[in-house]
CSV table of C-alpha atoms in Angstrom, one decimal:
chain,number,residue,atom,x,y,z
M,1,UNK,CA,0.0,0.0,0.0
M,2,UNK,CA,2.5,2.8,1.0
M,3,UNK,CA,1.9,6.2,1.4
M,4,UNK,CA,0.0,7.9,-1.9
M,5,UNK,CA,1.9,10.0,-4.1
M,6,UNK,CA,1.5,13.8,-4.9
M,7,UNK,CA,-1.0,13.5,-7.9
M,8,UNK,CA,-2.8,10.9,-5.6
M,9,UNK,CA,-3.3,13.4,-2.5
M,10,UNK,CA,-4.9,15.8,-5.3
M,11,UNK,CA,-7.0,13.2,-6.4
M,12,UNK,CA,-8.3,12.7,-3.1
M,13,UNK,CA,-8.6,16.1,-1.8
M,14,UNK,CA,-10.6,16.6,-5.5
M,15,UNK,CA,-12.6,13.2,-4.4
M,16,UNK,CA,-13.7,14.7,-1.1
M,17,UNK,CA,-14.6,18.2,-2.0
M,18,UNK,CA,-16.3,16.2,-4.5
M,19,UNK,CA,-18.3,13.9,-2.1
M,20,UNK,CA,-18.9,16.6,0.2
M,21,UNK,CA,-21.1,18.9,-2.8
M,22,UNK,CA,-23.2,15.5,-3.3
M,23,UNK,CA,-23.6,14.8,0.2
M,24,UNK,CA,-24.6,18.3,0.1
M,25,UNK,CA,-26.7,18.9,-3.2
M,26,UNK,CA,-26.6,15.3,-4.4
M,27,UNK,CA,-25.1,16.9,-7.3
M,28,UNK,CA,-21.5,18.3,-8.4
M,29,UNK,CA,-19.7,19.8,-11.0
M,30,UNK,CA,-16.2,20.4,-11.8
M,31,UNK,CA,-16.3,24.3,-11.5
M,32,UNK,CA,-17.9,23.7,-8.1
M,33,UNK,CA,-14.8,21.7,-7.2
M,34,UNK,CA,-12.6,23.9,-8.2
M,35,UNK,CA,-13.8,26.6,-6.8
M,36,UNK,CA,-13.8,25.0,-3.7
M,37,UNK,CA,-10.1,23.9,-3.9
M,38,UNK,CA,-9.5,27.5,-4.6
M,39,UNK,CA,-7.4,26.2,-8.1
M,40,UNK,CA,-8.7,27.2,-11.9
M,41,UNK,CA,-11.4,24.8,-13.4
M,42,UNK,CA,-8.9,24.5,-16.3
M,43,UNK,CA,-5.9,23.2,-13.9
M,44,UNK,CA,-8.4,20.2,-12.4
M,45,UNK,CA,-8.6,18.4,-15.7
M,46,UNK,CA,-4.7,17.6,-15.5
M,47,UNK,CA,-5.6,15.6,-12.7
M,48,UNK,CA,-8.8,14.2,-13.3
M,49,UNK,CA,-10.4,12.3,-16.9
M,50,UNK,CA,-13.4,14.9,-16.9
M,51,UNK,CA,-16.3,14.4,-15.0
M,52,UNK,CA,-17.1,10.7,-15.9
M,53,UNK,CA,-13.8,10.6,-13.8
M,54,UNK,CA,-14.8,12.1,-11.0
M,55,UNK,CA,-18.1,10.0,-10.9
M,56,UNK,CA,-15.6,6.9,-10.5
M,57,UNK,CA,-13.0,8.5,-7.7
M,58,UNK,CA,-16.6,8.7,-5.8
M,59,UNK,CA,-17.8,5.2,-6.5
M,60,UNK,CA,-14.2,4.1,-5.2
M,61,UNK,CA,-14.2,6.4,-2.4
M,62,UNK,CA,-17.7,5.1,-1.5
M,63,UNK,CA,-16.9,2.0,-2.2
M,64,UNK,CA,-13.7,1.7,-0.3
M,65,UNK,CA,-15.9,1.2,3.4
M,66,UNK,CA,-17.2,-2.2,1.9
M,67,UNK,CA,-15.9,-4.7,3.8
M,68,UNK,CA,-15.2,-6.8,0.9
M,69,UNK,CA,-12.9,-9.4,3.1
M,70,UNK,CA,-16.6,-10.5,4.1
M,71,UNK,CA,-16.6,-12.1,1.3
M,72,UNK,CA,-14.2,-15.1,2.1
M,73,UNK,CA,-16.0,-16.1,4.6
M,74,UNK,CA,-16.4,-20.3,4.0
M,75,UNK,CA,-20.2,-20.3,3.7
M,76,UNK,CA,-21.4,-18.2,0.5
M,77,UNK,CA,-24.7,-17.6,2.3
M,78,UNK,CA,-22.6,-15.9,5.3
M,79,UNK,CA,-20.2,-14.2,2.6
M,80,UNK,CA,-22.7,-12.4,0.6
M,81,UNK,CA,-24.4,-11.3,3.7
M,82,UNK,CA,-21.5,-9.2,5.4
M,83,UNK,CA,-20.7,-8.2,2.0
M,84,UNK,CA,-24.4,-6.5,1.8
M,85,UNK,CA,-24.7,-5.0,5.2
M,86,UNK,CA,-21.3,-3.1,5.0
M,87,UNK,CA,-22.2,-2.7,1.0
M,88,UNK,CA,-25.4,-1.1,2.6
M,89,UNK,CA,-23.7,0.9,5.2
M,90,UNK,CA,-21.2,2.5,3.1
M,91,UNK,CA,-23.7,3.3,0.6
M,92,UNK,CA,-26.5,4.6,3.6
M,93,UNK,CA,-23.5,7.0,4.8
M,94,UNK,CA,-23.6,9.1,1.2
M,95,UNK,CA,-27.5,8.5,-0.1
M,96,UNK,CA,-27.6,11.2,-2.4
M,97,UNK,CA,-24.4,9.8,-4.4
M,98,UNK,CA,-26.5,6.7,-4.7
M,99,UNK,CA,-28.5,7.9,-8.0
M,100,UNK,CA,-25.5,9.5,-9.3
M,101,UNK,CA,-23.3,6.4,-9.2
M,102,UNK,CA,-26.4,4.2,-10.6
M,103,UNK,CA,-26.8,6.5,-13.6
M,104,UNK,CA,-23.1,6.1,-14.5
M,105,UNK,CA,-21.7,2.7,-15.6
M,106,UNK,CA,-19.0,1.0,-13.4
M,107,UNK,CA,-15.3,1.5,-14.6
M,108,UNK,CA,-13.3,2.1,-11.5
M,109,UNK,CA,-11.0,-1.1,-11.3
M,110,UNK,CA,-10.7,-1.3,-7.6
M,111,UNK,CA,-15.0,-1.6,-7.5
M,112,UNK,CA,-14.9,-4.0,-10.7
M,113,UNK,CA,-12.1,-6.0,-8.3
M,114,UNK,CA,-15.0,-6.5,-5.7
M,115,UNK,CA,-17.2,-7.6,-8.5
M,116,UNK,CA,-14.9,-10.1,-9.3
M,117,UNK,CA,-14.7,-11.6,-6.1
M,118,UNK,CA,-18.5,-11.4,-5.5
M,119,UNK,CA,-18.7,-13.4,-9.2
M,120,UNK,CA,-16.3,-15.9,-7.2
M,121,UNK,CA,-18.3,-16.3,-4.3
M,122,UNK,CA,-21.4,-17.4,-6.6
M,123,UNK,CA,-19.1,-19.7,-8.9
M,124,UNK,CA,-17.7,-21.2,-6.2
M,125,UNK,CA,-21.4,-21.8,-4.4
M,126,UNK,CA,-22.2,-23.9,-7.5
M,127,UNK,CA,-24.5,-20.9,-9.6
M,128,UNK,CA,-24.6,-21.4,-12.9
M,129,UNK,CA,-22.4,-18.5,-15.2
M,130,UNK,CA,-25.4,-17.3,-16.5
M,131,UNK,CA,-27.3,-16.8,-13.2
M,132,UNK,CA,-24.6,-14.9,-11.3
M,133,UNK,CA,-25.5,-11.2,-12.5
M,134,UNK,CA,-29.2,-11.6,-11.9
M,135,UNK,CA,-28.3,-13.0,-7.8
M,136,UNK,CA,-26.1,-10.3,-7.7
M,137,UNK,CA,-28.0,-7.0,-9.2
M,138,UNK,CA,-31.1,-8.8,-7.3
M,139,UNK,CA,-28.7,-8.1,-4.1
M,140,UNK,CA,-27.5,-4.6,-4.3
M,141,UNK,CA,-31.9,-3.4,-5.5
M,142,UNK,CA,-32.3,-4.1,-2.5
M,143,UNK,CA,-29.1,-2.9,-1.6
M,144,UNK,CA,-29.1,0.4,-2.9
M,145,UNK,CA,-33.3,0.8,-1.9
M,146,UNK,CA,-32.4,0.2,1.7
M,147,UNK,CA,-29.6,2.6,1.7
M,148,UNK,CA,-31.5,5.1,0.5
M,149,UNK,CA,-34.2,4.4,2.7
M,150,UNK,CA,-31.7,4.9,5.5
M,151,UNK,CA,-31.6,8.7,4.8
M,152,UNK,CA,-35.7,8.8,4.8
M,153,UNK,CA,-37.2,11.3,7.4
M,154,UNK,CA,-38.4,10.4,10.6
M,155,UNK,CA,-41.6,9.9,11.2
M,156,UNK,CA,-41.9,8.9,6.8
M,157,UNK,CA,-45.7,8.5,6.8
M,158,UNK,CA,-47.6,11.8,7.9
M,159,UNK,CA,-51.3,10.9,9.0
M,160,UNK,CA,-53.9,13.9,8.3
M,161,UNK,CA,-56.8,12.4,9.3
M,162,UNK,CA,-56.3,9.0,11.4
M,163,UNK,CA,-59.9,8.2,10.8
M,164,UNK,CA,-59.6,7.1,7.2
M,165,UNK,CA,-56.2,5.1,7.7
M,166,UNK,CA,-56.9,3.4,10.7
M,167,UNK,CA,-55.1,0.3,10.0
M,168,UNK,CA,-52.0,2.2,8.9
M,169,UNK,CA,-52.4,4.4,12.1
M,170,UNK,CA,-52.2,1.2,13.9
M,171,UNK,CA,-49.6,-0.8,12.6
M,172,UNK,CA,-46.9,2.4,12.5
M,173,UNK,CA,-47.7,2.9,16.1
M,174,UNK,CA,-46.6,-0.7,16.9
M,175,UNK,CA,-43.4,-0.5,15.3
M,176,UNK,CA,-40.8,2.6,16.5
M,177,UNK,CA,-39.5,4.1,13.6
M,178,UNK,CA,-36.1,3.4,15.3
M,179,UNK,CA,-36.6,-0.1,14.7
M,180,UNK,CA,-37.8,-0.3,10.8
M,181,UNK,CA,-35.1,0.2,9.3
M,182,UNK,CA,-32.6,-2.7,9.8
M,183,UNK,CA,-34.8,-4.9,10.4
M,184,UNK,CA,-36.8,-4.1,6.7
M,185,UNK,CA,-33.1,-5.0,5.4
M,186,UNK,CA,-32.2,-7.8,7.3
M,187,UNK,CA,-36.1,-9.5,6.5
M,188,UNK,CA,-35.6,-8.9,3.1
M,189,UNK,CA,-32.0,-10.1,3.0
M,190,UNK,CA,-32.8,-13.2,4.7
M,191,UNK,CA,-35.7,-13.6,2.0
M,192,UNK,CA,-33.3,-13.4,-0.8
M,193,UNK,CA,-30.6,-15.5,1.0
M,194,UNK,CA,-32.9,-18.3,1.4
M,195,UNK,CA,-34.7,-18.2,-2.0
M,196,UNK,CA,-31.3,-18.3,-3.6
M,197,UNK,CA,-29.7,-21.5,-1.6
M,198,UNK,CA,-33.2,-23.0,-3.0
M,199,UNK,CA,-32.5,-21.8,-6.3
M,200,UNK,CA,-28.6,-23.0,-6.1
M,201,UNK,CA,-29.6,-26.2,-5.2
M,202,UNK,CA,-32.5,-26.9,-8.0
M,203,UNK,CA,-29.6,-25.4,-10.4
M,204,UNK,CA,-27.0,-27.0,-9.4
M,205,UNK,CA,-28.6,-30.3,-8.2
M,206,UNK,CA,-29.3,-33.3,-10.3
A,1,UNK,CA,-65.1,10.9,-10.8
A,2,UNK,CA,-66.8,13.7,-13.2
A,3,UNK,CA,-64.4,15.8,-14.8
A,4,UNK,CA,-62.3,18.2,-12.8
A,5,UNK,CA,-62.5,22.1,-12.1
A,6,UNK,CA,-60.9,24.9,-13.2
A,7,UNK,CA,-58.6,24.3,-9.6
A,8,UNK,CA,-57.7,21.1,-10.1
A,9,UNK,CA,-56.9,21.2,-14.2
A,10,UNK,CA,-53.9,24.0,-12.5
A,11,UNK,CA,-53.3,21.4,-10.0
A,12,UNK,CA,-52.4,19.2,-13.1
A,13,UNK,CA,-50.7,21.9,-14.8
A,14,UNK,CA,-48.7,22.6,-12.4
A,15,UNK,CA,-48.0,18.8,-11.9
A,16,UNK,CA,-47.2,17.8,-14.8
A,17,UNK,CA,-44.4,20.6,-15.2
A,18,UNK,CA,-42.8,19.3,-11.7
A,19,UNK,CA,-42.5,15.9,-13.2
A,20,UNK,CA,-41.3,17.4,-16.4
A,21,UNK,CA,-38.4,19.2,-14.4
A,22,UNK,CA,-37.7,16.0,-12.2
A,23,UNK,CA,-37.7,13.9,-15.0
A,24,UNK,CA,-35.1,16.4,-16.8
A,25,UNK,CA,-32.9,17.3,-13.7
A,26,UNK,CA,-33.9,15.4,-10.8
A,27,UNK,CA,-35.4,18.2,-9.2
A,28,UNK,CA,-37.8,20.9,-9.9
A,29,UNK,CA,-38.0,24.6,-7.7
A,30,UNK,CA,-41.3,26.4,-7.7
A,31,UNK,CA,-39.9,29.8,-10.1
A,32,UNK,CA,-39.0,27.3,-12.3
A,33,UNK,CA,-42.4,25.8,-12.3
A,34,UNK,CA,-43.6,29.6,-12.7
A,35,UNK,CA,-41.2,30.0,-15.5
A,36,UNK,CA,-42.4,27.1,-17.5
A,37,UNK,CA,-45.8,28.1,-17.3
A,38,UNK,CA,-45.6,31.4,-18.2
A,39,UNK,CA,-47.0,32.7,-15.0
A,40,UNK,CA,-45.5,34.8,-11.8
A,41,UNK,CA,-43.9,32.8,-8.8
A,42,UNK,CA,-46.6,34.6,-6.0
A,43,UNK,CA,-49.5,32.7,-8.5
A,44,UNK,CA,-48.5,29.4,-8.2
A,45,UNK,CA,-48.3,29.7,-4.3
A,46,UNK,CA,-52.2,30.2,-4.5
A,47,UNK,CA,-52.9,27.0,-5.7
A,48,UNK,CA,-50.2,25.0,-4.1
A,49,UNK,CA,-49.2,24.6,-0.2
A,50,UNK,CA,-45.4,25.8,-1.4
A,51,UNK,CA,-42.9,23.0,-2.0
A,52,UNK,CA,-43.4,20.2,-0.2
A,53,UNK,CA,-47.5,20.0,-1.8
A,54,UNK,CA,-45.7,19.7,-5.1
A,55,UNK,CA,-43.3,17.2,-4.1
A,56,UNK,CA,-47.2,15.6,-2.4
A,57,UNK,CA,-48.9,16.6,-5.9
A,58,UNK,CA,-45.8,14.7,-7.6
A,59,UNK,CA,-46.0,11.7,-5.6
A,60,UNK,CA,-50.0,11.5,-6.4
A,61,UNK,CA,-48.9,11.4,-9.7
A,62,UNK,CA,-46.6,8.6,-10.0
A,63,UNK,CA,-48.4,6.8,-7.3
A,64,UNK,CA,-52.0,7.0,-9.9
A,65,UNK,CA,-50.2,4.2,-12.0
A,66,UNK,CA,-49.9,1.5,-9.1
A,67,UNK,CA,-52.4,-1.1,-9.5
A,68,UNK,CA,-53.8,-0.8,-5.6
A,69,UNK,CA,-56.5,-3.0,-7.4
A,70,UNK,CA,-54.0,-5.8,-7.6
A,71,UNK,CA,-53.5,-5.8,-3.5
A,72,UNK,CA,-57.9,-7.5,-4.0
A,73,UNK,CA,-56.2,-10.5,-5.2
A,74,UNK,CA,-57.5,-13.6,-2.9
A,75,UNK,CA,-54.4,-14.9,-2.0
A,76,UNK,CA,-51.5,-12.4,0.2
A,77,UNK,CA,-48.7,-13.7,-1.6
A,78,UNK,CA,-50.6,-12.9,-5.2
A,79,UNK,CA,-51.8,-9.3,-4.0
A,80,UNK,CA,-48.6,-8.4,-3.1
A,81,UNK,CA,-46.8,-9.4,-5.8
A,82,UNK,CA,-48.9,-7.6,-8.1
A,83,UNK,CA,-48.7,-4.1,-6.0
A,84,UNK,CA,-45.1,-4.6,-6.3
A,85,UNK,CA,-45.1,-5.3,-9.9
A,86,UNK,CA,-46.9,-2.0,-10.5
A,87,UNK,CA,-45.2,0.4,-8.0
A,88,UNK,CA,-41.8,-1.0,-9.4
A,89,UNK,CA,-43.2,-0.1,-12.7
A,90,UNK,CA,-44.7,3.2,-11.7
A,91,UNK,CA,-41.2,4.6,-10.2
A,92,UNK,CA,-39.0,2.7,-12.7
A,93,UNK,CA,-41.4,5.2,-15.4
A,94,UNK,CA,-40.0,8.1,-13.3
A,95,UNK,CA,-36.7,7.0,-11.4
A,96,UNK,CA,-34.9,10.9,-10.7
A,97,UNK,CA,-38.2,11.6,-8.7
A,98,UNK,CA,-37.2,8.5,-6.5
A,99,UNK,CA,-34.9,10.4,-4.5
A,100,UNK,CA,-36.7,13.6,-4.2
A,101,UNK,CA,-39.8,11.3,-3.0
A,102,UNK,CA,-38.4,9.4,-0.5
A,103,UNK,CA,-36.6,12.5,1.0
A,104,UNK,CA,-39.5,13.4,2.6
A,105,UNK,CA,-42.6,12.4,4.3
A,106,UNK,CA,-45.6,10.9,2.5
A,107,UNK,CA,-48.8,12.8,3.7
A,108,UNK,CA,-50.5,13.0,0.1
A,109,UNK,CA,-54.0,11.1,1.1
A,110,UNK,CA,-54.8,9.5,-2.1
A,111,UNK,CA,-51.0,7.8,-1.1
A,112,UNK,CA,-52.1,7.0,2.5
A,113,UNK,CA,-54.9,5.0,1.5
A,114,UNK,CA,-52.9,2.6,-0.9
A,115,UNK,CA,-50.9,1.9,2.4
A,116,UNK,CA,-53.9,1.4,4.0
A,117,UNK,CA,-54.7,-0.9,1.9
A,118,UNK,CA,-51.6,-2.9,2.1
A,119,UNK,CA,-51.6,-2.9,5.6
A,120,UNK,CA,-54.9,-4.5,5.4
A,121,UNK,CA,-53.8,-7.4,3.4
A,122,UNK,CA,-51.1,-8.2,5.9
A,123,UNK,CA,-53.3,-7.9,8.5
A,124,UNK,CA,-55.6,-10.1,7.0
A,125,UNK,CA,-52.7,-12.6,6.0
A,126,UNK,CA,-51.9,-13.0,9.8
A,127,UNK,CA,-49.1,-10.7,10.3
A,128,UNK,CA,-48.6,-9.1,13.4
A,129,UNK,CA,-49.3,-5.5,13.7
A,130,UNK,CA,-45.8,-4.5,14.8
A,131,UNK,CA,-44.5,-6.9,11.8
A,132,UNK,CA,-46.6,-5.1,8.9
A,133,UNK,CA,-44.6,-1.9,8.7
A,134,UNK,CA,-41.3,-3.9,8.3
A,135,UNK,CA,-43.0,-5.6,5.6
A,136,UNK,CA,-43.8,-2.9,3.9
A,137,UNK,CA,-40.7,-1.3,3.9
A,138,UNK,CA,-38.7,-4.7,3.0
A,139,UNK,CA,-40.5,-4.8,0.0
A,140,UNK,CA,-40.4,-0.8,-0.7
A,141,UNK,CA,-36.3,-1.3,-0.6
A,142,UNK,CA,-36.6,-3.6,-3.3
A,143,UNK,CA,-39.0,-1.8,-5.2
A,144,UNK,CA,-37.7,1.3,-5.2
A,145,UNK,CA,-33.9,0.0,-5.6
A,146,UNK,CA,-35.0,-2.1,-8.8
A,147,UNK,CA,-37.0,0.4,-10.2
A,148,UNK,CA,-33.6,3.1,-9.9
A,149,UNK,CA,-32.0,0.0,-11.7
A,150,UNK,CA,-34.2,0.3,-14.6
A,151,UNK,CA,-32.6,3.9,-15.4
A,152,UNK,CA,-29.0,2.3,-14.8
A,153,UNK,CA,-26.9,2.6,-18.3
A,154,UNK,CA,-26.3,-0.1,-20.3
A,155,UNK,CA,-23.3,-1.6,-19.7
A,156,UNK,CA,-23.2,-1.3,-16.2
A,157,UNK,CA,-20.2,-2.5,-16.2
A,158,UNK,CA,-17.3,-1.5,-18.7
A,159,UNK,CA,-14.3,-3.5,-18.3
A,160,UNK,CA,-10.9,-1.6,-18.9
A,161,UNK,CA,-9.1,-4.6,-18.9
A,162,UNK,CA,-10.7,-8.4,-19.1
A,163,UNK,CA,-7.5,-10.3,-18.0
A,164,UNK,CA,-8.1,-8.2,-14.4
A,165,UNK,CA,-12.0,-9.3,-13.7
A,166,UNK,CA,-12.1,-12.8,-16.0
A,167,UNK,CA,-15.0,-14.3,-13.9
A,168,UNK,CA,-16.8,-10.9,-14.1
A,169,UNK,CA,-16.5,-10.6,-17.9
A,170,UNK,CA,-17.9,-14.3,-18.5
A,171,UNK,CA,-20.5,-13.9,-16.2
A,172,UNK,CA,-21.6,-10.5,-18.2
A,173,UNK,CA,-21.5,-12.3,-21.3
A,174,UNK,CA,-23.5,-15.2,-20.0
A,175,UNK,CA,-26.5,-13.3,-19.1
A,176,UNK,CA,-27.6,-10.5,-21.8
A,177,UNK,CA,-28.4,-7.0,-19.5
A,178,UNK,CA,-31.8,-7.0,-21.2
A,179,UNK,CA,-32.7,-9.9,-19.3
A,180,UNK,CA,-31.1,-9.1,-15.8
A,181,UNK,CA,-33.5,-5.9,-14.2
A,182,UNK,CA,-36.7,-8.2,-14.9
A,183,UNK,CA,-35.0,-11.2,-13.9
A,184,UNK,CA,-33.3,-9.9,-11.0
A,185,UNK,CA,-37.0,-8.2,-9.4
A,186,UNK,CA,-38.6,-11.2,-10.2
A,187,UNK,CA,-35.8,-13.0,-8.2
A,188,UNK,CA,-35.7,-10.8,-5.3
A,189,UNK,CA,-39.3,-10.8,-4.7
A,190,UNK,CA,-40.1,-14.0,-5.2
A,191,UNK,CA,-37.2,-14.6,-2.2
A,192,UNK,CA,-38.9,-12.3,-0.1
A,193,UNK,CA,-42.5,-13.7,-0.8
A,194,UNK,CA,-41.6,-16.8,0.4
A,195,UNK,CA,-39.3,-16.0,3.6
A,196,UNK,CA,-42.6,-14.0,4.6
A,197,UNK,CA,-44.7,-17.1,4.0
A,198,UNK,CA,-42.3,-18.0,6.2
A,199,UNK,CA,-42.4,-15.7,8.7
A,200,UNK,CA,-46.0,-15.8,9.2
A,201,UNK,CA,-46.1,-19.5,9.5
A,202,UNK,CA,-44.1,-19.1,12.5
A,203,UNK,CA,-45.8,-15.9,14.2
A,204,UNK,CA,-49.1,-16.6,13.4
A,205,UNK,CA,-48.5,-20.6,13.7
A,206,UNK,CA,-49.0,-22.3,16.5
């Protein structure tokens, strides 16, 4: 690892500027950065490959907090699990870059590298080639939807008149806000979990 | 229904720009809204209850094309699948208002009452009061994280070099992207569906 070079302490300090205007605006733009960093618009695209660049020193930045080590773990179901909640965690701490990074195709090679080893879990679980994208993009909808959902307000649902959502009125009142959240994920991660071993094993068996 | 006054024909108006602007730039302000329709800012606040009715107004709007008819369906499993089906379809028809919409609170009654609904067919299923909300929201993450999939680029992935990420690359060209968002959903939900079956076997059992 070492210490990072000149050109890579710009890059970061043009990565975090950058982060900061989306956790800000959920938006940024490279005259906004610049004039941040104080330095000419002009003299940021000697470090960076435009804005499509900057879009992937974000997905590696926000990438860089998931715990992608999870992802040895011996059992695949155990594996893809720590690999979603930190995946979910890294991506709940900046929700607004979440629909910037989705409308931008992967490239960064240190995210495709966890890709790879995600593919590798599956393989090595006995998916079939042709079924590992689907498990996996089925994994991060509900991914991404719960990270965003972490940055929801508190209380989400507004009742106006109780009397004509009783039921509704009801059931939030039984469960604390508080208590929603990770659980919605870990139901809905334990759903997919289980239908997939299923699945692996009608695939895979015979 | 009968057909609407002058009122609520500006309502639409006034709706249908918002949408227009979210749809363009993923968020809309109110002199914009003005600007677009050729009339002063101070107007528009007479019909609307300032920002957050539009962003209520907008969420009417995309909500209108969720088949809350499907959640009749005799059997839980069925009704929900359907809702989801439809709500995935609705938001994936409009996926830069996703953000915007689940940044803040849902108090837009005609919205309330679809949750009602839902509420009611968990209810009915034999879910626990304090388990409904969670249920909800497991399947909303889903929804909502598919349905921002649906806008993703295509690739999602670009590959700078193969010889780096070789599983990756043959899993991408075993499964063609056209095929993956449907597939994936259908996947996801079908996991949760049954992990709820599940789940209320076991709290409502006995």
């Amino acid at each position: 690892m070492g210490r990072p070079r000149t050109s890579l302490i710009d890059l970061e300090r043009i990565t975090t500027v950058a982060l900061q205007l989306v956790d800000e605006d959920g938006e940024f733009s490279v005259v906004a950065i610049a004039r941040r960093l104080g330095v000419q618009t002009a003299s940021l695209y000697h470090h960076v490959d435009g804005r499509d660049g900057i879009v992937e020193l974000l997905r590696e930045r926000v990438c860089a907090d998931i715990d992608a080590a999870a992802l040895d773990a011996a059992d695949w179901r155990e594996a893809l699990a720590g690999w979603a909640r930190s995946y979910r965690a890294a991506f709940g701490a900046h929700p607004r870059a979440i629909p910037l990074l989705m409308a931008s195709p992967v490239r960064a090679p240190r995210v495709l590298s966890q890709y790879e080893r995600a593919v590798g879990v599956l393989l090595a679980a006995g998916f079939p080639q042709g079924e590992v994208m689907k498990v996996i993009i089925a994994l991060e909808n509900l991914i991404l939807g719960s990270a965003l959902d972490l940055a929801a307000p508190q209380p989400m649902w507004v009742l106006t008149d109780e009397a004509k959502t009783p039921m509704l009125a009801r059931a939030l009142a039984a469960s604390p806000p508080a208590d929603r959240a990770d659980a919605s994920f870990e139901l809905a991660l334990a759903g997919c979990l289980s239908h997939l071993a299923d699945l692996r094993d009608d695939l895979a068996g015979a």
